[in-house]
Coordinates of C-alpha atoms and ligand atoms in Angstrom, one line a residue:
M239 CA 171.3 12.5 34.0
L240 CA 171.6 15.5 31.6
H241 CA 171.6 12.9 28.8
A242 CA 168.5 10.9 30.0
E243 CA 166.6 14.3 30.4
W244 CA 167.5 15.3 26.8
K245 CA 166.5 11.8 25.4
T246 CA 163.1 12.4 26.5
S247 CA 163.0 15.7 24.6
A248 CA 162.0 16.6 21.2
H249 CA 165.5 18.0 20.6
A250 CA 166.5 14.3 20.7
R251 CA 163.9 13.4 18.0
A252 CA 164.1 16.4 15.9
R253 CA 165.3 14.4 12.8
R254 CA 163.1 11.2 13.2
S255 CA 159.7 12.4 14.8
P256 CA 156.9 10.9 12.3
L257 CA 155.5 14.3 11.8
Y258 CA 159.0 15.9 10.9
V259 CA 159.8 12.9 8.6
A260 CA 156.4 13.1 6.7
M261 CA 156.8 16.8 6.2
R262 CA 160.7 16.9 5.4
D263 CA 160.1 14.0 2.7
R264 CA 157.2 15.9 1.1
S265 CA 158.7 19.3 1.2
K266 CA 161.9 18.2 -0.6
N267 CA 163.6 21.3 1.2
P268 CA 167.1 20.9 2.4
V269 CA 166.7 24.0 4.7
C270 CA 165.0 21.8 7.2
E271 CA 168.1 20.3 8.4
V272 CA 169.6 23.6 9.4
C273 CA 167.8 23.5 12.7
H274 CA 166.5 19.8 12.7
A275 CA 170.0 18.3 12.3
P276 CA 172.3 21.2 12.7
L277 CA 175.4 19.4 12.5
A278 CA 174.8 17.5 9.2
G279 CA 177.0 18.5 6.7
L280 CA 179.3 20.3 9.0
T281 CA 180.9 17.2 10.7
D282 CA 181.8 13.8 9.6
P283 CA 178.6 11.9 8.5
A284 CA 179.8 8.8 10.0
E285 CA 179.4 10.3 13.5
L286 CA 176.3 9.2 15.3
S287 CA 175.6 12.5 16.5
V288 CA 174.8 13.8 13.2
D289 CA 171.7 11.8 12.9
E290 CA 170.4 12.4 16.3
G291 CA 168.8 16.0 15.6
V292 CA 169.6 18.8 18.2
T293 CA 172.4 17.0 20.3
C294 CA 174.4 18.1 22.8
E295 CA 177.3 18.8 20.6
A296 CA 174.9 21.0 18.4
C297 CA 173.8 23.4 21.0
H298 CA 177.2 23.4 22.8
A299 CA 178.9 24.3 19.5
I300 CA 177.2 27.9 19.5
R301 CA 179.9 30.3 20.1
D302 CA 177.6 33.6 19.7
V303 CA 174.4 34.4 18.4
G304 CA 174.0 37.9 16.6
D305 CA 171.5 40.1 18.1
N306 CA 170.8 42.5 15.5
A307 CA 168.9 40.6 12.7
A308 CA 165.1 40.0 13.0
E309 CA 166.0 36.5 13.3
P310 CA 169.0 35.6 15.3
Q311 CA 171.9 34.0 13.5
Y312 CA 174.5 31.5 15.0
T313 CA 178.1 31.2 14.7
F314 CA 179.2 27.4 15.1
D315 CA 182.6 26.9 16.4
L316 CA 183.5 23.2 15.7
Q317 CA 187.4 23.8 16.0
G318 CA 189.3 21.9 18.6
N319 CA 186.6 19.9 20.4
R320 CA 185.7 22.8 22.6
K321 CA 182.1 22.9 24.2
F322 CA 180.5 26.3 24.9
G323 CA 178.3 27.0 27.8
P324 CA 177.0 29.4 30.2
Y325 CA 180.1 29.5 32.7
C326 CA 182.9 31.7 32.1
D327 CA 184.6 30.4 35.3
A328 CA 186.7 27.6 33.8
K329 CA 187.1 25.6 37.1
D330 CA 183.4 25.0 37.5
N331 CA 182.5 22.8 34.7
Y332 CA 182.7 19.1 33.4
F333 CA 183.4 19.9 29.7
H334 CA 187.0 19.0 28.8
K335 CA 187.7 22.0 26.9
M336 CA 185.3 25.0 28.1
G337 CA 184.2 28.1 26.0
C338 CA 182.3 30.7 27.6
A339 CA 179.4 31.9 25.5
P340 CA 177.2 34.4 27.3
A341 CA 174.4 33.7 24.9
F342 CA 173.6 30.6 27.1
R343 CA 172.3 32.8 29.7
D344 CA 169.5 34.3 27.6
A345 CA 166.7 33.7 24.9
R346 CA 169.3 34.4 22.3
V347 CA 170.6 30.8 22.2
C348 CA 167.2 29.4 21.7
G349 CA 166.2 32.2 19.1
G350 CA 168.5 31.1 16.5
C351 CA 166.3 28.1 15.8
H352 CA 163.0 28.9 17.4
A353 CA 162.5 31.8 14.9
F354 CA 161.8 30.9 11.3
S355 CA 160.1 32.4 8.1
M356 CA 159.5 31.1 4.7
P357 CA 160.1 33.2 1.5
L358 CA 156.9 33.5 -0.6
A359 CA 156.6 33.9 -4.5
N360 CA 155.5 37.6 -4.0
G361 CA 158.7 38.6 -2.2
K362 CA 157.3 38.6 1.2
S363 CA 157.7 36.0 3.9
L364 CA 155.5 34.0 6.0
P365 CA 156.5 33.5 9.8
I366 CA 156.5 29.9 10.7
I367 CA 158.1 29.6 14.1
T368 CA 157.3 32.5 16.2
E369 CA 158.1 31.8 19.7
F370 CA 161.3 34.1 19.9
A371 CA 159.5 37.1 18.4
E372 CA 156.4 36.6 20.6
W373 CA 158.5 36.2 23.6
R374 CA 160.5 39.3 22.7
A375 CA 157.2 41.3 22.6
S376 CA 155.9 40.1 25.7
S377 CA 156.2 41.1 29.4
F378 CA 158.8 38.1 29.7
G379 CA 161.0 39.5 27.0
V380 CA 160.8 42.9 28.3
S381 CA 161.7 41.8 31.9
G382 CA 164.4 39.5 30.4
T383 CA 162.8 36.4 31.8
A384 CA 164.6 33.8 29.5
C385 CA 163.2 30.7 27.9
Q386 CA 165.5 28.7 30.2
E387 CA 163.5 30.0 33.4
C388 CA 160.3 27.8 32.1
H389 CA 162.0 25.2 29.9
M390 CA 165.4 24.5 31.8
P391 CA 164.4 25.0 35.5
A392 CA 167.6 24.8 37.8
E393 CA 168.1 21.8 39.9
T394 CA 170.8 20.8 42.3
T395 CA 172.2 17.4 41.7
H396 CA 175.4 15.5 41.5
A397 CA 178.1 16.8 39.0
A398 CA 178.5 13.3 37.7
T399 CA 177.8 9.8 38.6
G400 CA 179.7 8.8 41.6
T401 CA 180.7 12.3 42.8
E402 CA 179.5 13.9 46.0
R403 CA 180.0 17.4 44.7
K404 CA 176.6 19.0 44.1
V405 CA 176.4 21.6 41.3
R406 CA 173.2 23.7 39.9
V407 CA 172.3 22.4 36.6
A408 CA 169.6 23.3 34.3
H409 CA 167.0 20.7 33.3
H410 CA 167.5 19.3 29.9
G411 CA 163.9 17.9 29.1
F412 CA 162.7 21.2 28.0
M413 CA 159.0 20.4 28.7
G414 CA 159.5 19.2 32.4
E415 CA 160.1 15.6 33.6
K416 CA 157.1 14.2 31.6
G417 CA 155.9 17.0 29.6
E418 CA 153.8 18.4 32.4
I419 CA 154.7 22.0 31.4
V420 CA 151.7 21.8 29.0
Q421 CA 149.4 21.8 32.1
K422 CA 150.9 25.0 33.3
A423 CA 150.3 27.0 30.2
L424 CA 146.5 27.8 30.7
G425 CA 144.4 29.0 33.7
I426 CA 141.1 27.4 33.1
V427 CA 137.8 28.4 34.7
A428 CA 134.4 27.0 33.7
S429 CA 130.8 27.8 34.6
A430 CA 127.4 26.4 33.9
A431 CA 123.9 27.9 34.1
D432 CA 120.5 27.0 33.0
H433 CA 119.4 29.2 30.0
A434 CA 115.9 29.0 28.4
G435 CA 115.9 25.2 28.6
K436 CA 119.6 24.8 27.5
L437 CA 122.7 24.5 29.4
A438 CA 125.0 27.5 28.9
V439 CA 128.7 27.0 29.6
S440 CA 131.4 29.2 29.6
V441 CA 134.9 28.4 29.5
V442 CA 137.6 31.2 30.4
L443 CA 141.0 30.5 29.3
K444 CA 143.9 32.6 30.4
N445 CA 147.6 32.1 29.0
E446 CA 149.3 32.6 32.3
G447 CA 152.1 30.2 32.1
A448 CA 153.8 30.6 28.6
G449 CA 156.3 33.3 27.4
H450 CA 154.5 33.2 23.9
A451 CA 151.3 32.3 22.2
V452 CA 149.6 29.1 23.0
P453 CA 149.4 26.8 21.1
A454 CA 153.1 27.2 20.7
G455 CA 155.1 25.6 17.9
V456 CA 154.7 24.7 14.4
P457 CA 151.5 25.9 12.8
G458 CA 148.7 23.3 13.0
R459 CA 149.2 22.6 16.6
Q460 CA 145.9 23.0 18.3
V461 CA 144.3 23.6 21.8
V462 CA 141.1 21.7 21.8
V463 CA 138.1 22.5 24.0
R464 CA 135.5 19.8 24.2
V465 CA 132.4 20.3 26.3
Q466 CA 130.0 17.4 26.9
A467 CA 126.8 17.0 28.8
L468 CA 126.4 13.5 30.4
D469 CA 123.3 12.0 32.0
E470 CA 123.4 10.5 35.4
K471 CA 124.7 7.2 34.1
G472 CA 127.6 9.2 32.3
R473 CA 126.4 8.8 28.8
A474 CA 127.2 11.6 26.6
Q475 CA 123.8 13.4 25.7
A476 CA 125.4 16.3 23.8
R477 CA 128.9 17.4 22.7
E478 CA 130.5 20.3 21.2
E479 CA 134.2 20.9 20.3
R480 CA 136.2 24.2 19.4
T481 CA 139.7 24.5 18.5
I482 CA 142.3 27.3 18.8
G483 CA 145.4 27.5 16.7
R484 CA 146.9 29.1 13.5
V485 CA 145.8 28.0 10.1
L486 CA 148.0 28.4 7.0
V487 CA 146.5 27.8 3.4
D488 CA 147.3 27.3 -0.3
E489 CA 145.8 29.2 -3.2
S490 CA 142.6 27.2 -2.8
G491 CA 142.2 28.3 0.8
R492 CA 142.7 24.7 2.0
E493 CA 144.8 24.2 5.3
V494 CA 148.3 22.7 4.4
P495 CA 151.7 22.2 5.9
F496 CA 153.6 25.5 6.2
Y497 CA 156.1 24.6 3.3
A498 CA 153.0 24.5 0.8
A499 CA 151.4 27.5 2.3
I500 CA 151.0 31.1 0.6
A501 CA 149.0 32.7 3.3
E502 CA 147.9 32.9 7.0
K503 CA 144.0 32.2 7.0
R504 CA 143.7 32.8 10.7
D505 CA 145.6 33.1 14.0
E506 CA 143.4 32.5 17.1
R507 CA 146.2 31.4 19.5
I508 CA 146.0 33.1 22.9
T509 CA 148.8 35.6 23.6
P510 CA 150.6 35.9 26.7
G511 CA 148.6 37.2 29.4
E512 CA 145.3 37.3 27.4
T513 CA 142.0 35.8 28.4
R514 CA 139.7 34.2 26.1
T515 CA 136.1 33.3 26.9
L516 CA 134.4 30.5 24.8
A517 CA 130.5 30.3 25.3
F518 CA 128.7 27.0 24.5
E519 CA 125.0 26.2 24.7
L520 CA 124.1 22.4 24.8
D521 CA 120.7 20.5 24.8
A522 CA 121.3 18.7 28.3
P523 CA 119.2 16.1 30.3
R524 CA 117.5 17.5 33.4
S525 CA 120.4 16.1 35.8
G526 CA 123.8 14.7 35.2
S527 CA 127.0 16.6 34.7
V528 CA 128.8 18.8 32.2
V529 CA 132.4 17.8 31.5
I530 CA 135.0 20.4 30.1
E531 CA 138.4 19.0 28.7
V532 CA 141.1 21.0 27.5
A533 CA 143.7 19.2 25.4
W534 CA 146.9 20.1 23.2
R535 CA 147.1 18.3 19.9
S536 CA 150.2 17.9 17.9
A537 CA 148.5 18.6 14.4
S538 CA 145.0 19.3 13.3
P539 CA 142.9 16.7 11.9
A540 CA 143.3 17.9 8.4
L541 CA 147.2 18.2 8.5
A542 CA 147.5 14.6 10.3
E543 CA 145.1 13.1 7.6
A544 CA 147.0 14.7 4.7
L545 CA 150.4 13.5 6.2
G546 CA 149.2 10.1 7.2
V547 CA 150.4 10.8 10.8
P548 CA 148.3 10.4 13.8
A549 CA 147.6 13.3 15.9
E550 CA 148.7 13.1 19.6
E551 CA 146.8 14.7 22.4
R552 CA 147.9 15.8 26.1
S553 CA 145.5 17.0 28.6
M554 CA 145.8 20.5 29.6
G555 CA 143.1 20.3 32.2
K556 CA 139.7 18.8 32.9
I557 CA 136.6 20.2 34.9
E558 CA 133.3 18.4 35.9
I559 CA 130.4 20.3 37.1
P560 CA 127.4 18.2 38.3
F561 CA 123.8 19.4 38.4
G562 CA 120.4 18.2 39.3
G563 CA 119.4 14.7 40.2
Q564 CA 120.7 13.2 43.4
R565 CA 123.0 16.0 44.3
T566 CA 120.0 18.6 44.7
G567 CA 117.0 16.4 44.2
K568 CA 115.9 18.6 41.4
G569 CA 116.4 19.3 37.7
R570 CA 119.1 21.5 36.3
E571 CA 116.8 24.4 36.2
H572 CA 117.7 24.5 39.8
L573 CA 121.3 24.9 39.0
P574 CA 122.3 28.0 40.5
K575 CA 123.0 30.9 38.1
T576 CA 126.5 30.1 37.7
V577 CA 128.6 27.3 38.9
V578 CA 132.3 28.3 38.7
A579 CA 135.1 25.3 38.8
R580 CA 138.7 25.1 38.1
P581 CA 140.7 21.9 37.4
Ligands
HEC668 C1 170.1 24.0 17.0 C2 168.7 24.3 16.9 C3 168.0 24.6 18.3 C4 168.2 25.2 19.3 C5 169.5 26.0 19.6 C6 167.2 25.2 20.3 N1 165.9 24.3 19.6 FE1 164.5 23.9 20.7 N2 164.0 22.7 19.1 C7 164.4 22.7 17.8 C8 163.9 21.9 17.0 C9 164.2 21.5 15.6 C10 162.8 21.3 17.7 C11 161.6 20.5 17.2 C12 161.9 19.1 17.1 C13 160.9 18.2 16.6 O1 161.1 17.9 15.5 O2 160.0 17.8 17.3 C14 162.7 21.9 19.1 C15 161.8 21.7 20.0 C16 161.7 22.5 21.3 C17 160.9 22.2 22.2 C18 159.6 21.3 22.1 C19 160.1 20.3 23.2 C20 159.1 19.0 23.3 O3 159.6 18.1 23.9 O4 157.9 19.0 22.7 C21 161.1 23.0 23.2 C22 160.3 23.3 24.4 C23 162.1 23.8 22.8 N3 162.7 23.3 21.6 C24 162.8 24.8 23.6 C25 164.1 25.4 23.3 C26 164.8 26.3 24.1 C27 164.2 26.7 25.6 C28 166.2 26.5 23.6 C29 167.1 27.3 24.1 C30 167.7 27.1 25.4 C31 166.1 25.9 22.4 N4 165.0 25.1 22.4 C32 167.1 25.8 21.6 C33 165.9 23.4 17.5 C34 166.5 24.1 18.6
HEC669 C1 168.9 22.9 22.9 C2 170.1 23.2 23.3 C3 170.8 22.3 24.3 C4 170.9 20.9 24.1 C5 170.6 20.2 23.0 C6 171.8 20.7 25.2 N1 172.1 21.7 26.0 FE1 173.2 21.6 27.6 N2 172.8 23.7 28.0 C7 172.0 24.5 27.2 C8 171.8 25.8 27.7 C9 170.9 26.9 27.1 C10 172.4 25.9 29.0 C11 172.5 26.9 29.9 C12 171.3 26.8 30.9 C13 171.2 27.8 32.1 O1 172.2 28.0 32.8 O2 170.1 28.5 32.2 C14 173.1 24.4 29.1 C15 174.0 24.3 30.3 C16 174.7 22.9 30.2 C17 175.7 22.5 31.3 C18 176.2 23.4 32.3 C19 175.4 23.2 33.5 C20 174.1 23.7 33.5 O3 173.2 23.0 33.4 O4 173.8 25.0 33.6 C21 176.1 21.2 30.9 C22 177.2 20.5 31.6 C23 175.3 20.9 29.7 N3 174.5 21.8 29.4 C24 175.5 19.7 29.2 C25 174.6 19.1 28.0 C26 174.7 17.7 27.7 C27 175.6 16.6 28.1 C28 173.8 17.7 26.7 C29 173.4 16.4 25.7 C30 172.7 15.3 26.7 C31 173.3 19.0 26.5 N4 173.9 19.7 27.2 C32 172.2 19.3 25.5 C33 171.5 24.1 26.0 C34 171.5 22.8 25.5
HEC670 C1 156.7 31.7 31.2 C2 157.2 30.5 30.9 C3 157.6 30.5 29.5 C4 158.5 31.2 28.9 C5 159.2 32.4 29.3 C6 158.7 30.3 27.5 N1 157.9 29.2 27.4 FE1 157.9 28.0 25.9 N2 156.2 27.1 26.7 C7 155.8 27.3 28.0 C8 154.6 26.5 28.1 C9 153.8 26.7 29.6 C10 154.4 25.7 27.0 C11 153.4 24.6 26.9 C12 152.2 25.3 26.1 C13 152.2 25.1 24.5 O1 152.8 24.1 24.0 O2 151.7 26.1 23.8 C14 155.4 26.0 26.1 C15 155.7 25.4 24.9 C16 156.8 25.6 24.0 C17 157.1 24.9 23.0 C18 156.4 23.7 22.4 C19 155.9 23.9 21.1 C20 155.3 22.4 20.7 O3 154.2 22.3 20.4 O4 156.0 21.5 20.8 C21 158.2 25.5 22.4 C22 158.9 25.0 21.3 C23 158.5 26.6 23.2 N3 157.8 26.7 24.2 C24 159.7 27.5 23.2 C25 160.0 28.5 23.9 C26 161.1 29.4 23.5 C27 162.0 29.4 22.5 C28 161.1 30.5 24.4 C29 161.9 31.7 24.4 C30 162.0 32.7 23.3 C31 160.0 30.1 25.4 N4 159.4 29.0 25.0 C32 159.6 30.9 26.5 C33 156.2 28.3 28.9 C34 157.2 29.2 28.7
HEC671 C1 165.3 28.1 11.7 C2 165.1 26.8 12.2 C3 164.0 25.7 11.4 C4 164.1 25.5 10.3 C5 164.9 25.8 9.2 C6 163.0 24.2 10.0 N1 162.3 24.2 11.4 FE1 160.8 22.7 11.9 N2 161.1 23.3 13.9 C7 162.0 24.2 14.3 C8 161.5 24.6 15.8 C9 162.5 25.4 16.6 C10 160.5 23.7 16.0 C11 160.0 23.3 17.6 C12 158.5 24.0 17.5 C13 157.5 22.9 17.9 O1 158.0 22.0 18.7 O2 156.5 22.8 17.3 C14 160.3 22.9 14.7 C15 159.2 21.9 14.7 C16 159.0 21.4 13.6 C17 157.8 20.5 13.4 C18 157.0 19.6 14.7 C19 157.7 18.3 15.0 C20 156.9 17.3 15.8 O3 157.6 16.4 15.9 O4 155.8 17.6 16.1 C21 157.9 20.0 12.1 C22 156.8 18.9 11.5 C23 158.8 20.6 11.4 N3 159.4 21.4 12.4 C24 159.0 20.6 10.2 C25 160.0 21.2 9.4 C26 160.3 21.1 7.8 C27 159.6 20.1 7.1 C28 161.3 22.0 7.6 C29 161.8 22.3 6.2 C30 160.9 22.7 5.2 C31 161.6 22.8 8.8 N4 160.8 22.1 9.8 C32 162.6 23.8 8.9 C33 163.0 24.8 13.6 C34 163.1 25.0 12.3

């Protein structure tokens, strides 16, 4: 069952997700494999696990992670088929040969890969994967609430198929059963009011569920906020969209994949605990509804097009606020000063 959970995770696809393959092929940089296929080159290439990305073997071969460097460094131990894990009580495990690695209990075990910068020609470096650094600076890092608390919540299950013995195991899907963790990231509150003949919509986003900036991950990820005014038949009459993310650019100021970037143009991600208010003003019908959709997007449209890979979307929440018409018998000028709604 740990295996089935892991299979659904991006760790299992780390060497073959379409976005990764497109970027890896164009960057022609062998450094990618250090984290996306950590055992490539270290073990026999004929072994299946080498091609499977961030496998059980890869994580559980981490003997220690140095804590002094700005970016944590691993020590892999592939000797003697020992697997490392959080337990230092050798009886309570189902590895054949058990190694005790205290780093498994804290964020350092994630930090070795979830912290990455690229060297630039001017001698400086450009941060790329920033979750570990952001986490360390946040209240979660200060209180020692590790990545695992959110990404590997403990559940009680059978130790192995066919056994009655129950143990406490950490979920190995990393984004929840079906990726639903993405819906816990932002608290969303929306309000609408009539304003001088227009519909004024305010969307308040609070990063209350993530231990790092949102959207997390590789630069180019986006949070999309879409506001639409619909008439009573549900037809869109007006629409506006804003995106939140981090944009890296080349010499000409064009958004490019991180390996081709020379600078950060902007970073509008929402930091842990931060509240962001977005204001919209739409031409809207006298009656109908306003629909606010917040979605996670795997890559900005510019990057997706340049790489020839479709951008994926997942809902982070949706709010609908009806106004006027059958509900009140009046037009939207009779909308209360503000109508507040949550998903
Ligand atoms: C050996 C390197 C490595 C280690 C160790 C590692 N990760 Fe990852 N992780 C990756 C890579 C590479 C990806 C991106 C995979 C891809 O290409 O989509 C990733 C992706 C993820 C994702 C996105 C999952 C999804 O389904 O979208 C989460 C969440 C995550 N890691 C959390 C963690 C946590 C928590 C830890 C520590 C317990 C950890 N990782 C340890 C390399 C690693
Ligand atoms: C991205 C790194 C990573 C990958 C990949 C990974 N594990 Fe783990 N594993 C961990 C961490 C971290 C813990 C400790 C979690 C805790 O206790 O909070 C752990 C704990 C365990 C444990 C001890 C019981 C428990 O849950 O605490 C077992 C057994 C285990 N993993 C087996 C596997 C198997 C089998 C696979 C492949 C299907 C796998 N792991 C893949 C990081 C990983
Ligand atoms: C308080 C809970 C919490 C903690 C602590 C936390 N995360 Fe997350 N993480 C989230 C939520 C919620 C999301 C979904 C929102 C998003 O993708 O931005 C997420 C998303 C991610 C992603 C997905 C990025 C993507 O687009 O594929 C990665 C990778 C990740 N976290 C890694 C980490 C690592 C590494 C740590 C520890 C250094 C950590 N997280 C600590 C809650 C948490
Ligand atoms: C130090 C470790 C490390 C190195 C080196 C690294 N990555 Fe990653 N990469 C990660 C982690 C961790 C994630 C997970 C964050 C996320 O889910 O966006 C990730 C995510 C990605 C993603 C998003 C995957 C998806 O399926 O959406 C792409 C694409 C990517 N990396 C490309 C590359 C390329 C190309 C290189 C080499 C030029 C590279 N990476 C080098 C750690 C690394």
